[in-house]
Amino acid sequence: QVQLQESGPGLVQPSETLSLTCSVSGGSMRNYYWSWIRQSPGKGLEWIGYIYFGGAINYNPSLGSRVSISLDMSNNQFSLRLTSVTAADTAIYYCARVVVVGYHDFWGQGTLVTVS
Amino acid sequence: EIVMTQSPATLSVSPGERVTLSCRASQSIGTNLAWYQQKPGQTSRLLIYGASTRATGVPARFSGSGSGTELTLTISSLQSEDFAVYFCQQYHKWPLTFGGGTKVDI
């Protein structure tokens, strides 16, 4: 059974950079896409972006150039960086595995990040 | 982007009842829709993909139907473990988008 676990600071100051890591266990990262998704009370679930094991990346245009996702297959991890954060970036952040067509079959439990 | 609208926002039901949740897309998404179940303290669970295909291990009481802009998740006989938040997600076009969720409670 594939398991995902998010980790990173729970509190980030405004204008700073949010950095999270997702550790994947129970399966290979090959041949899958890997997503970051966030959930805030005001906006519901928002897909942030994904990365493919081969290196292809796709971001939600709503986040512009603030977001970047990277992959570390040697450690079975992928990471999220979101720059210039504001209170609007306060949310529970989830990582998830993407079946190639675009739905998510395994999720992490989520980690709350507060910008304050 | 495609806007996904779920209704109702909250549904109060009793165990054993039949439940129908709606997901409406702002433009046609064919059958490129997934349904998920979310419970506190647990990871989100994929229930349905391709609008009507149950994911591995999902009980037969869960069924998905519809295509285009009107899609539905039905729970034929609600069990106590089904009280949760359900949300839909389209994967017809990028960016991927989710509905606001329907909370099913007692």
mmCIF file of C-alpha atoms in Angstrom, chain B residues 30-79:
data_model
loop_
_atom_site.group_PDB
_atom_site.id
_atom_site.type_symbol
_atom_site.label_atom_id
_atom_site.label_comp_id
_atom_site.label_asym_id
_atom_site.label_seq_id
_atom_site.Cartn_x
_atom_site.Cartn_y
_atom_site.Cartn_z
ATOM 1 C CA GLY B 30 -17.318 13.937 -20.355
ATOM 2 C CA THR B 31 -16.770 11.257 -17.746
ATOM 3 C CA ASN B 32 -13.458 12.644 -16.507
ATOM 4 C CA LEU B 33 -14.577 12.881 -12.895
ATOM 5 C CA ALA B 34 -13.436 11.379 -9.627
ATOM 6 C CA TRP B 35 -15.167 11.252 -6.241
ATOM 7 C CA TYR B 36 -13.340 11.193 -2.922
ATOM 8 C CA GLN B 37 -14.288 10.643 0.714
ATOM 9 C CA GLN B 38 -12.644 12.711 3.423
ATOM 10 C CA LYS B 39 -12.785 11.955 7.136
ATOM 11 C CA PRO B 40 -11.009 13.736 9.998
ATOM 12 C CA GLY B 41 -7.699 12.151 10.875
ATOM 13 C CA GLN B 42 -7.695 9.908 7.805
ATOM 14 C CA THR B 43 -6.291 10.234 4.347
ATOM 15 C CA SER B 44 -8.705 11.103 1.574
ATOM 16 C CA ARG B 45 -10.016 8.022 -0.170
ATOM 17 C CA LEU B 46 -10.618 7.632 -3.879
ATOM 18 C CA LEU B 47 -14.113 6.216 -4.376
ATOM 19 C CA ILE B 48 -14.950 6.601 -8.044
ATOM 20 C CA TYR B 49 -13.042 7.508 -11.217
ATOM 21 C CA GLY B 50 -14.177 7.769 -14.795
ATOM 22 C CA ALA B 51 -17.477 9.017 -13.333
ATOM 23 C CA SER B 52 -18.703 5.483 -12.608
ATOM 24 C CA THR B 53 -15.833 3.055 -11.957
ATOM 25 C CA ARG B 54 -15.397 2.093 -8.327
ATOM 26 C CA ALA B 55 -11.844 2.161 -7.016
ATOM 27 C CA THR B 56 -10.321 -0.975 -5.528
ATOM 28 C CA GLY B 57 -12.007 -2.029 -2.317
ATOM 29 C CA VAL B 58 -14.884 0.455 -2.496
ATOM 30 C CA PRO B 59 -18.182 -1.122 -1.449
ATOM 31 C CA ALA B 60 -20.865 -1.655 -4.073
ATOM 32 C CA ARG B 61 -23.231 0.707 -2.249
ATOM 33 C CA PHE B 62 -21.237 3.557 -3.774
ATOM 34 C CA SER B 63 -22.057 4.290 -7.391
ATOM 35 C CA GLY B 64 -21.330 7.134 -9.758
ATOM 36 C CA SER B 65 -23.297 8.208 -12.785
ATOM 37 C CA GLY B 66 -23.722 10.980 -15.284
ATOM 38 C CA SER B 67 -21.571 12.681 -17.883
ATOM 39 C CA GLY B 68 -21.052 16.082 -19.389
ATOM 40 C CA THR B 69 -21.957 18.708 -16.830
ATOM 41 C CA GLU B 70 -24.182 16.782 -14.398
ATOM 42 C CA LEU B 71 -22.669 13.968 -12.387
ATOM 43 C CA THR B 72 -23.882 12.141 -9.333
ATOM 44 C CA LEU B 73 -22.586 10.008 -6.493
ATOM 45 C CA THR B 74 -25.142 7.704 -4.899
ATOM 46 C CA ILE B 75 -24.819 5.779 -1.663
ATOM 47 C CA SER B 76 -27.562 3.183 -1.786
ATOM 48 C CA SER B 77 -27.846 2.526 1.952
ATOM 49 C CA LEU B 78 -25.836 4.800 4.183
ATOM 50 C CA GLN B 79 -23.686 3.077 6.793
#
